[in-house]
Amino acid sequence: MPSLLNDAVKLPCGLVFPNRLSKAAMAENLATSDSNPNENFNLAYNRWSDGGWGMIMTGNVQVDVDHLGNFKDPAVQTDYETKSSKLWKAYAAASQKHGSPTIVQLAHPGRQSLRGAGRRGLFAPTIAPSAIPLTIGNNFLDSVITSLAFPRPREMTQKDINTVIRLFVDSARFIAESGFSGIELHAAHGYLLDQFINPKTNLRTDVYGGSAENRARLLLDILKGCREAVPATFCIGVKLNSADHSAANLEDTMTQIRLLVDAGIDFLEVSGGTYENPRMVDGDKPAISQTKSARTAAREAFFLDFAKETRKRFPNLVLMLTGGFRSRAGAEAAIKENACDLVGIARPAAVNPRFAALLLDEGTRDEDAQISLDKVRPGWLPKLLRSQILGAGAESTYYADQIHRLAKGRATAVPGH
Ligand SMILES: Cc1cc2nc3c(=O)[nH]c(=O)nc-3n(C[C@H](O)[C@H](O)[C@H](O)COP(=O)(O)O)c2cc1C
């Protein structure tokens, strides 16, 4: 019998994902020195395009070339005469060559922008809702390295906010014209839109701060502007952190999801974590109330309880759950438990671009339709110095390297094997 992962998923905009498995966003770390996609993007995405995925999500694409998350992030540069539209069109064509719709993840890093990443200059501050610097790790060395790596942010003015809205909207239009199937607004992982949503990083007293509604205002303004700028058939999704979060924040987050649903989104992707607490790759702790018997196969998924709660309250919202999925059994269980409609898979896709095809293949037994990935351990220096920040990039660096291998047609390697 075909797996229920084979079911097609239709979005409110009319776009159909041919099955439930999505390659989740992974920053490729491959852009050219002028922040454009190049042939390496086309080669890597061509591999995923041929991998059986129902949807392909790109790595984060920055809307402001002055503020990149990382040095090699691609950026949409509608303010500059970059002659880049040909490159983006080629990227859209390569990633969708075999029929999987590709969604571009649009982002602004806010205070999570490395010093020197982007054109703003080495000594310019980052921007954020409030001037609260990042705190990574809890020793003196980590605080020194963090302040060297991430400039102190300055509080955004209304003019900055207007510029950010315009950049997202212009980027959405550009991405639609390039031939992609949709965008996802990245409002998770401690990036700018999440910094506004989260009361710990947003201490504003204007209409963008305070209540749950006010903190979601920037995201909603951007969503509305993007909707007006793109065709009705173009998909707009949002990636949001699960209440990272104490129970007190859960209701705020649900209020914000209600606003997104009322404004009209095609899907919501649930994730979690920030640079300060990287739960997006480390996973969430199991709920305290969870008994051993509740540990079903779906438990390999992170953020499962939050997804189920969201589903209960918004039964018609298309939900994508990302993080931790390693097997057909785990993905099927999450669908059967009605936690989500779409299963987002990142790291397995970096070592096996055809991981979706493997899970969907009826001829493959359940015990073979899975992958086991050991944790990538940081090198000896971070351990010796007890430094969180020095060890922080080990997992992403490893998998970004696998993406580079995909682009070069080289064999990839599973960590720990
Ligand atoms: C190399 C790498 C790059 C990532 N880049 C992004 C990104 O650009 N945007 C994003 O939302 N998440 C990013 N993530 C997080 C993944 O989308 C995903 O949430 C996380 O890896 C958990 O899923 P997994 O267990 O299937 O890997 C990245 C993860 C890795 C390993």
Short mmCIF file of N, CA, C and O in Angstrom, two decimals, residues 250-373:
data_model
loop_
_atom_site.label_atom_id
_atom_site.label_comp_id
_atom_site.label_asym_id
_atom_site.label_seq_id
_atom_site.Cartn_x
_atom_site.Cartn_y
_atom_site.Cartn_z
N LEU A 250 2.77 30.78 25.42
CA LEU A 250 2.01 29.95 24.48
C LEU A 250 0.78 30.70 23.97
O LEU A 250 0.53 30.73 22.77
N GLU A 251 0.05 31.33 24.87
CA GLU A 251 -1.17 32.02 24.43
C GLU A 251 -0.84 33.19 23.52
O GLU A 251 -1.55 33.45 22.56
N ASP A 252 0.26 33.90 23.81
CA ASP A 252 0.70 34.98 22.92
C ASP A 252 0.98 34.43 21.52
O ASP A 252 0.59 35.01 20.51
N THR A 253 1.69 33.30 21.49
CA THR A 253 2.04 32.73 20.18
C THR A 253 0.78 32.31 19.44
O THR A 253 0.66 32.52 18.23
N MET A 254 -0.18 31.73 20.16
CA MET A 254 -1.44 31.32 19.52
C MET A 254 -2.20 32.54 19.00
O MET A 254 -2.81 32.49 17.92
N THR A 255 -2.15 33.65 19.74
CA THR A 255 -2.79 34.88 19.27
C THR A 255 -2.13 35.33 17.97
O THR A 255 -2.80 35.75 17.01
N GLN A 256 -0.81 35.23 17.92
CA GLN A 256 -0.09 35.66 16.72
C GLN A 256 -0.40 34.74 15.53
O GLN A 256 -0.55 35.21 14.40
N ILE A 257 -0.54 33.45 15.80
CA ILE A 257 -0.90 32.53 14.71
C ILE A 257 -2.31 32.87 14.21
O ILE A 257 -2.57 32.87 13.00
N ARG A 258 -3.22 33.18 15.15
CA ARG A 258 -4.58 33.58 14.74
C ARG A 258 -4.53 34.76 13.76
O ARG A 258 -5.20 34.78 12.74
N LEU A 259 -3.66 35.74 14.07
CA LEU A 259 -3.55 36.93 13.20
C LEU A 259 -3.03 36.54 11.82
O LEU A 259 -3.50 37.05 10.80
N LEU A 260 -2.07 35.61 11.80
CA LEU A 260 -1.53 35.16 10.51
C LEU A 260 -2.59 34.43 9.71
O LEU A 260 -2.73 34.62 8.49
N VAL A 261 -3.35 33.58 10.40
CA VAL A 261 -4.40 32.81 9.73
C VAL A 261 -5.45 33.78 9.16
O VAL A 261 -5.86 33.65 8.00
N ASP A 262 -5.83 34.77 9.95
CA ASP A 262 -6.84 35.73 9.49
C ASP A 262 -6.32 36.54 8.30
O ASP A 262 -7.06 36.90 7.39
N ALA A 263 -5.01 36.84 8.32
CA ALA A 263 -4.44 37.62 7.22
C ALA A 263 -4.31 36.77 5.95
O ALA A 263 -4.23 37.31 4.84
N GLY A 264 -4.24 35.45 6.12
CA GLY A 264 -4.16 34.55 4.97
C GLY A 264 -2.74 34.10 4.68
O GLY A 264 -1.97 34.82 4.06
N ILE A 265 -2.39 32.91 5.19
CA ILE A 265 -1.10 32.31 4.83
C ILE A 265 -1.37 30.94 4.22
O ILE A 265 -2.39 30.32 4.50
N ASP A 266 -0.43 30.49 3.39
CA ASP A 266 -0.64 29.20 2.74
C ASP A 266 -0.20 28.04 3.61
O ASP A 266 -0.73 26.94 3.48
N PHE A 267 0.82 28.26 4.43
CA PHE A 267 1.21 27.22 5.39
C PHE A 267 2.01 27.86 6.51
O PHE A 267 2.55 28.96 6.36
N LEU A 268 2.05 27.16 7.63
CA LEU A 268 2.89 27.59 8.75
C LEU A 268 3.90 26.49 9.03
O LEU A 268 3.51 25.32 9.22
N GLU A 269 5.18 26.84 9.03
CA GLU A 269 6.21 25.87 9.40
C GLU A 269 6.58 26.09 10.86
O GLU A 269 6.86 27.23 11.27
N VAL A 270 6.59 25.03 11.63
CA VAL A 270 6.90 25.12 13.05
C VAL A 270 8.34 24.65 13.29
O VAL A 270 8.74 23.58 12.86
N SER A 271 9.11 25.51 13.98
CA SER A 271 10.47 25.15 14.35
C SER A 271 10.72 25.71 15.74
O SER A 271 9.77 25.90 16.51
N GLY A 272 11.96 25.99 16.08
CA GLY A 272 12.25 26.56 17.39
C GLY A 272 13.72 26.91 17.48
O GLY A 272 14.50 26.55 16.60
N GLY A 273 14.11 27.65 18.53
CA GLY A 273 15.53 27.92 18.77
C GLY A 273 16.02 29.24 18.20
O GLY A 273 15.35 29.87 17.36
N THR A 274 17.17 29.65 18.68
CA THR A 274 17.84 30.88 18.24
C THR A 274 19.34 30.60 18.28
O THR A 274 19.76 29.52 18.70
N TYR A 275 20.17 31.59 17.90
CA TYR A 275 21.62 31.40 18.03
C TYR A 275 22.00 31.19 19.50
O TYR A 275 22.96 30.49 19.81
N GLU A 276 21.23 31.84 20.40
CA GLU A 276 21.56 31.72 21.82
C GLU A 276 21.23 30.33 22.37
O GLU A 276 21.85 29.86 23.31
N ASN A 277 20.22 29.70 21.77
CA ASN A 277 19.76 28.40 22.24
C ASN A 277 19.32 27.58 21.02
O ASN A 277 18.16 27.57 20.65
N PRO A 278 20.29 26.91 20.37
CA PRO A 278 20.03 26.37 19.02
C PRO A 278 19.18 25.10 19.01
O PRO A 278 19.61 24.04 18.55
N ARG A 279 17.95 25.22 19.49
CA ARG A 279 17.08 24.04 19.55
C ARG A 279 16.61 23.59 18.17
O ARG A 279 16.11 22.49 18.02
N MET A 280 16.76 24.46 17.14
CA MET A 280 16.34 24.03 15.80
C MET A 280 17.15 22.82 15.35
O MET A 280 16.64 21.96 14.63
N VAL A 281 18.43 22.72 15.77
CA VAL A 281 19.21 21.54 15.40
C VAL A 281 19.39 20.57 16.57
O VAL A 281 19.61 19.38 16.37
N ASP A 282 19.28 21.05 17.80
CA ASP A 282 19.49 20.16 18.97
C ASP A 282 18.19 19.51 19.43
O ASP A 282 18.21 18.54 20.18
N GLY A 283 17.05 20.09 19.06
CA GLY A 283 15.77 19.53 19.47
C GLY A 283 15.27 20.14 20.76
O GLY A 283 15.99 20.85 21.45
N ASP A 284 13.99 19.86 21.03
CA ASP A 284 13.41 20.38 22.26
C ASP A 284 13.41 19.27 23.29
O ASP A 284 13.50 18.09 22.98
N LYS A 285 13.29 19.67 24.53
CA LYS A 285 13.22 18.66 25.59
C LYS A 285 11.82 18.09 25.59
O LYS A 285 10.85 18.81 25.38
N PRO A 286 11.68 16.76 25.86
CA PRO A 286 10.34 16.20 25.89
C PRO A 286 9.49 16.88 26.96
O PRO A 286 10.03 17.31 27.99
N ALA A 287 8.20 16.99 26.69
CA ALA A 287 7.31 17.62 27.67
C ALA A 287 7.38 16.83 28.98
O ALA A 287 7.51 15.62 28.98
N ILE A 288 7.29 17.55 30.08
CA ILE A 288 7.44 16.93 31.39
C ILE A 288 6.37 15.87 31.61
O ILE A 288 6.63 14.81 32.17
N SER A 289 5.17 16.15 31.08
CA SER A 289 4.06 15.24 31.32
C SER A 289 4.15 13.94 30.50
O SER A 289 3.41 13.02 30.72
N GLN A 290 5.14 13.92 29.58
CA GLN A 290 5.17 12.80 28.66
C GLN A 290 5.60 11.49 29.33
O GLN A 290 6.65 11.42 29.95
N THR A 291 4.76 10.47 29.24
CA THR A 291 5.13 9.19 29.83
C THR A 291 5.87 8.37 28.79
O THR A 291 5.87 8.70 27.61
N LYS A 292 6.47 7.29 29.25
CA LYS A 292 7.22 6.47 28.33
C LYS A 292 6.34 5.91 27.21
O LYS A 292 6.72 5.87 26.05
N SER A 293 5.10 5.53 27.59
CA SER A 293 4.23 4.93 26.58
C SER A 293 3.83 5.94 25.50
O SER A 293 3.44 5.57 24.40
N ALA A 294 3.93 7.22 25.82
CA ALA A 294 3.58 8.23 24.82
C ALA A 294 4.71 8.43 23.81
O ALA A 294 4.57 9.17 22.85
N ARG A 295 5.82 7.76 24.05
CA ARG A 295 6.96 7.92 23.14
C ARG A 295 6.78 7.07 21.89
O ARG A 295 7.42 6.05 21.71
N THR A 296 5.91 7.51 21.02
CA THR A 296 5.64 6.78 19.79
C THR A 296 6.73 7.11 18.78
O THR A 296 7.61 7.93 19.05
N ALA A 297 6.61 6.53 17.60
CA ALA A 297 7.60 6.80 16.55
C ALA A 297 7.65 8.29 16.23
O ALA A 297 8.70 8.83 15.89
N ALA A 298 6.50 8.96 16.34
CA ALA A 298 6.46 10.39 16.00
C ALA A 298 7.38 11.20 16.91
O ALA A 298 7.72 12.34 16.59
N ARG A 299 7.79 10.59 18.02
CA ARG A 299 8.64 11.30 18.99
C ARG A 299 10.00 11.67 18.42
O ARG A 299 10.75 12.40 19.05
N GLU A 300 10.38 11.11 17.27
CA GLU A 300 11.66 11.55 16.72
C GLU A 300 11.55 13.01 16.28
O GLU A 300 12.55 13.70 16.13
N ALA A 301 10.32 13.49 16.10
CA ALA A 301 10.13 14.89 15.68
C ALA A 301 10.32 15.83 16.85
O ALA A 301 9.87 15.55 17.97
N PHE A 302 10.98 16.96 16.60
CA PHE A 302 11.04 18.03 17.59
C PHE A 302 9.71 18.80 17.53
O PHE A 302 9.04 18.79 16.51
N PHE A 303 9.39 19.52 18.55
CA PHE A 303 8.27 20.48 18.57
C PHE A 303 6.90 19.84 18.26
O PHE A 303 6.00 20.50 17.75
N LEU A 304 6.80 18.55 18.54
CA LEU A 304 5.56 17.81 18.20
C LEU A 304 4.37 18.30 19.02
O LEU A 304 3.27 18.47 18.48
N ASP A 305 4.59 18.51 20.32
CA ASP A 305 3.46 18.92 21.17
C ASP A 305 2.90 20.27 20.73
O ASP A 305 1.70 20.48 20.69
N PHE A 306 3.82 21.15 20.37
CA PHE A 306 3.38 22.49 19.92
C PHE A 306 2.58 22.38 18.63
O PHE A 306 1.54 23.03 18.45
N ALA A 307 3.06 21.53 17.71
CA ALA A 307 2.35 21.36 16.43
C ALA A 307 0.94 20.82 16.69
O ALA A 307 -0.03 21.28 16.09
N LYS A 308 0.83 19.86 17.62
CA LYS A 308 -0.49 19.28 17.90
C LYS A 308 -1.43 20.32 18.50
O LYS A 308 -2.61 20.36 18.17
N GLU A 309 -0.89 21.15 19.37
CA GLU A 309 -1.72 22.19 19.97
C GLU A 309 -2.19 23.18 18.90
O GLU A 309 -3.34 23.62 18.89
N THR A 310 -1.28 23.53 18.00
CA THR A 310 -1.63 24.45 16.91
C THR A 310 -2.72 23.82 16.04
O THR A 310 -3.69 24.48 15.65
N ARG A 311 -2.56 22.55 15.75
CA ARG A 311 -3.54 21.83 14.92
C ARG A 311 -4.92 21.85 15.57
O ARG A 311 -5.94 22.06 14.89
N LYS A 312 -4.91 21.63 16.92
CA LYS A 312 -6.19 21.60 17.64
C LYS A 312 -6.94 22.93 17.47
O LYS A 312 -8.13 22.97 17.26
N ARG A 313 -6.17 24.00 17.54
CA ARG A 313 -6.82 25.32 17.50
C ARG A 313 -7.10 25.82 16.09
O ARG A 313 -7.98 26.62 15.87
N PHE A 314 -6.27 25.37 15.13
CA PHE A 314 -6.42 25.86 13.74
C PHE A 314 -6.47 24.65 12.79
O PHE A 314 -5.52 24.39 12.04
N PRO A 315 -7.58 23.92 12.83
CA PRO A 315 -7.63 22.64 12.09
C PRO A 315 -7.46 22.79 10.58
O PRO A 315 -7.04 21.85 9.91
N ASN A 316 -7.75 23.99 10.03
CA ASN A 316 -7.66 24.14 8.56
C ASN A 316 -6.33 24.72 8.09
O ASN A 316 -6.11 24.87 6.90
N LEU A 317 -5.46 25.07 9.04
CA LEU A 317 -4.16 25.65 8.66
C LEU A 317 -3.22 24.54 8.19
O LEU A 317 -3.07 23.52 8.88
N VAL A 318 -2.61 24.73 7.01
CA VAL A 318 -1.64 23.72 6.54
C VAL A 318 -0.37 23.85 7.39
O VAL A 318 0.25 24.92 7.44
N LEU A 319 -0.01 22.77 8.06
CA LEU A 319 1.11 22.81 9.00
C LEU A 319 2.29 21.99 8.50
O LEU A 319 2.11 20.84 8.06
N MET A 320 3.45 22.58 8.59
CA MET A 320 4.69 21.85 8.26
C MET A 320 5.49 21.77 9.56
O MET A 320 5.66 22.78 10.25
N LEU A 321 5.95 20.59 9.88
CA LEU A 321 6.74 20.40 11.10
C LEU A 321 8.15 19.97 10.70
O LEU A 321 8.31 19.03 9.91
N THR A 322 9.13 20.69 11.21
CA THR A 322 10.52 20.43 10.80
C THR A 322 11.38 20.14 12.03
O THR A 322 11.25 20.82 13.05
N GLY A 323 12.28 19.18 11.88
CA GLY A 323 13.25 18.93 12.93
C GLY A 323 13.16 17.52 13.48
O GLY A 323 12.13 17.13 14.02
N GLY A 324 14.24 16.75 13.29
CA GLY A 324 14.35 15.44 13.94
C GLY A 324 13.87 14.25 13.13
O GLY A 324 14.18 13.12 13.48
N PHE A 325 13.12 14.46 12.05
CA PHE A 325 12.59 13.31 11.30
C PHE A 325 13.75 12.55 10.63
O PHE A 325 14.56 13.15 9.92
N ARG A 326 13.77 11.25 10.86
CA ARG A 326 14.84 10.43 10.30
C ARG A 326 14.32 9.17 9.61
O ARG A 326 15.10 8.39 9.09
N SER A 327 13.00 8.93 9.66
CA SER A 327 12.50 7.65 9.13
C SER A 327 11.10 7.81 8.55
O SER A 327 10.36 8.74 8.89
N ARG A 328 10.75 6.86 7.69
CA ARG A 328 9.39 6.82 7.16
C ARG A 328 8.40 6.62 8.31
O ARG A 328 7.37 7.31 8.38
N ALA A 329 8.73 5.71 9.24
CA ALA A 329 7.81 5.43 10.35
C ALA A 329 7.56 6.70 11.16
O ALA A 329 6.42 6.99 11.55
N GLY A 330 8.62 7.48 11.43
CA GLY A 330 8.47 8.71 12.22
C GLY A 330 7.63 9.74 11.48
O GLY A 330 6.75 10.38 12.07
N ALA A 331 7.86 9.87 10.18
CA ALA A 331 7.11 10.85 9.39
C ALA A 331 5.64 10.44 9.29
O ALA A 331 4.73 11.25 9.48
N GLU A 332 5.41 9.14 9.04
CA GLU A 332 4.01 8.67 8.94
C GLU A 332 3.29 8.84 10.27
O GLU A 332 2.12 9.22 10.31
N ALA A 333 3.99 8.56 11.37
CA ALA A 333 3.35 8.66 12.69
C ALA A 333 2.91 10.10 12.98
O ALA A 333 1.83 10.33 13.51
N ALA A 334 3.75 11.07 12.60
CA ALA A 334 3.38 12.47 12.84
C ALA A 334 2.13 12.85 12.05
O ALA A 334 1.28 13.58 12.52
N ILE A 335 2.02 12.31 10.82
CA ILE A 335 0.82 12.59 10.01
C ILE A 335 -0.39 11.88 10.62
O ILE A 335 -1.46 12.46 10.78
N LYS A 336 -0.18 10.60 11.00
CA LYS A 336 -1.30 9.84 11.58
C LYS A 336 -1.79 10.47 12.86
O LYS A 336 -2.98 10.47 13.15
N GLU A 337 -0.87 11.00 13.67
CA GLU A 337 -1.27 11.64 14.93
C GLU A 337 -1.85 13.03 14.69
O GLU A 337 -2.12 13.77 15.63
N ASN A 338 -1.95 13.40 13.40
CA ASN A 338 -2.54 14.67 13.00
C ASN A 338 -1.76 15.88 13.54
O ASN A 338 -2.35 16.91 13.86
N ALA A 339 -0.43 15.71 13.64
CA ALA A 339 0.39 16.83 14.11
C ALA A 339 0.71 17.80 12.97
O ALA A 339 0.98 18.97 13.21
N CYS A 340 0.72 17.31 11.73
CA CYS A 340 1.11 18.17 10.61
C CYS A 340 0.63 17.59 9.29
O CYS A 340 0.21 16.42 9.23
N ASP A 341 0.74 18.41 8.22
CA ASP A 341 0.42 17.96 6.86
C ASP A 341 1.69 17.71 6.07
O ASP A 341 1.72 16.89 5.15
N LEU A 342 2.73 18.49 6.41
CA LEU A 342 4.00 18.42 5.67
C LEU A 342 5.12 18.13 6.65
O LEU A 342 5.15 18.71 7.74
N VAL A 343 6.04 17.28 6.23
CA VAL A 343 7.16 16.91 7.08
C VAL A 343 8.43 17.55 6.51
O VAL A 343 8.79 17.27 5.37
N GLY A 344 9.04 18.44 7.30
CA GLY A 344 10.25 19.12 6.84
C GLY A 344 11.49 18.34 7.25
O GLY A 344 11.63 17.95 8.41
N ILE A 345 12.38 18.13 6.30
CA ILE A 345 13.58 17.31 6.55
C ILE A 345 14.80 18.07 6.04
O ILE A 345 14.88 18.38 4.85
N ALA A 346 15.76 18.34 6.93
CA ALA A 346 16.93 19.11 6.52
C ALA A 346 18.18 18.22 6.43
O ALA A 346 18.57 17.80 5.32
N ARG A 347 18.82 17.90 7.56
CA ARG A 347 20.12 17.23 7.50
C ARG A 347 20.14 15.93 6.69
O ARG A 347 21.08 15.70 5.91
N PRO A 348 19.11 15.06 6.81
CA PRO A 348 19.15 13.86 5.97
C PRO A 348 19.21 14.20 4.48
O PRO A 348 19.82 13.47 3.69
N ALA A 349 18.57 15.34 4.10
CA ALA A 349 18.56 15.73 2.68
C ALA A 349 19.93 16.20 2.21
O ALA A 349 20.22 16.18 1.02
N ALA A 350 20.77 16.64 3.15
CA ALA A 350 22.11 17.10 2.76
C ALA A 350 23.04 15.92 2.49
O ALA A 350 23.94 16.02 1.67
N VAL A 351 22.79 14.79 3.16
CA VAL A 351 23.66 13.64 2.88
C VAL A 351 23.04 12.69 1.85
O VAL A 351 23.74 11.95 1.19
N ASN A 352 21.71 12.73 1.74
CA ASN A 352 21.05 11.93 0.71
C ASN A 352 19.98 12.78 0.03
O ASN A 352 18.85 12.88 0.50
N PRO A 353 20.32 13.38 -1.13
CA PRO A 353 19.35 14.27 -1.79
C PRO A 353 18.09 13.53 -2.23
O PRO A 353 17.07 14.15 -2.46
N ARG A 354 18.17 12.20 -2.31
CA ARG A 354 16.99 11.40 -2.70
C ARG A 354 16.34 10.73 -1.48
O ARG A 354 15.69 9.69 -1.59
N PHE A 355 16.49 11.35 -0.31
CA PHE A 355 15.92 10.76 0.90
C PHE A 355 14.39 10.66 0.79
O PHE A 355 13.78 9.69 1.23
N ALA A 356 13.75 11.66 0.17
CA ALA A 356 12.29 11.60 0.01
C ALA A 356 11.91 10.39 -0.85
O ALA A 356 11.00 9.63 -0.50
N ALA A 357 12.62 10.21 -1.96
CA ALA A 357 12.31 9.08 -2.85
C ALA A 357 12.45 7.76 -2.09
O ALA A 357 11.65 6.83 -2.27
N LEU A 358 13.45 7.68 -1.21
CA LEU A 358 13.66 6.46 -0.42
C LEU A 358 12.44 6.20 0.48
O LEU A 358 11.93 5.08 0.54
N LEU A 359 11.97 7.23 1.18
CA LEU A 359 10.84 7.05 2.09
C LEU A 359 9.56 6.71 1.33
O LEU A 359 8.69 6.02 1.85
N LEU A 360 9.44 7.22 0.11
CA LEU A 360 8.20 7.02 -0.66
C LEU A 360 8.20 5.69 -1.42
O LEU A 360 7.14 5.25 -1.88
N ASP A 361 9.37 5.07 -1.52
CA ASP A 361 9.48 3.86 -2.34
C ASP A 361 8.81 2.66 -1.66
O ASP A 361 9.28 2.19 -0.62
N GLU A 362 7.73 2.19 -2.28
CA GLU A 362 6.98 1.06 -1.71
C GLU A 362 7.82 -0.20 -1.59
O GLU A 362 7.57 -1.05 -0.74
N GLY A 363 8.81 -0.33 -2.48
CA GLY A 363 9.65 -1.53 -2.48
C GLY A 363 10.68 -1.54 -1.35
O GLY A 363 11.37 -2.54 -1.15
N THR A 364 10.82 -0.43 -0.64
CA THR A 364 11.81 -0.37 0.45
C THR A 364 11.11 -0.65 1.78
O THR A 364 10.10 -0.02 2.09
N ARG A 365 11.65 -1.61 2.54
CA ARG A 365 11.03 -1.96 3.83
C ARG A 365 11.22 -0.82 4.82
O ARG A 365 12.20 -0.06 4.73
N ASP A 366 10.31 -0.76 5.80
CA ASP A 366 10.38 0.32 6.80
C ASP A 366 11.76 0.40 7.45
O ASP A 366 12.30 1.48 7.66
N GLU A 367 12.33 -0.77 7.78
CA GLU A 367 13.61 -0.74 8.50
C GLU A 367 14.75 -0.17 7.65
O GLU A 367 15.79 0.24 8.18
N ASP A 368 14.55 -0.15 6.33
CA ASP A 368 15.57 0.45 5.46
C ASP A 368 15.24 1.90 5.08
O ASP A 368 16.08 2.60 4.52
N ALA A 369 13.98 2.30 5.34
CA ALA A 369 13.55 3.65 4.97
C ALA A 369 13.85 4.61 6.11
O ALA A 369 12.95 5.19 6.72
N GLN A 370 15.11 4.74 6.42
CA GLN A 370 15.51 5.64 7.51
C GLN A 370 17.00 5.94 7.41
O GLN A 370 17.72 5.32 6.63
N ILE A 371 17.44 6.90 8.20
CA ILE A 371 18.86 7.25 8.23
C ILE A 371 19.21 7.56 9.69
O ILE A 371 18.39 8.08 10.43
N SER A 372 20.42 7.17 10.06
CA SER A 372 20.82 7.51 11.43
C SER A 372 22.00 8.50 11.33
O SER A 372 22.97 8.25 10.60
N LEU A 373 21.87 9.62 12.00
CA LEU A 373 22.91 10.66 11.93
C LEU A 373 23.45 10.92 13.32
O LEU A 373 22.70 11.38 14.19
#
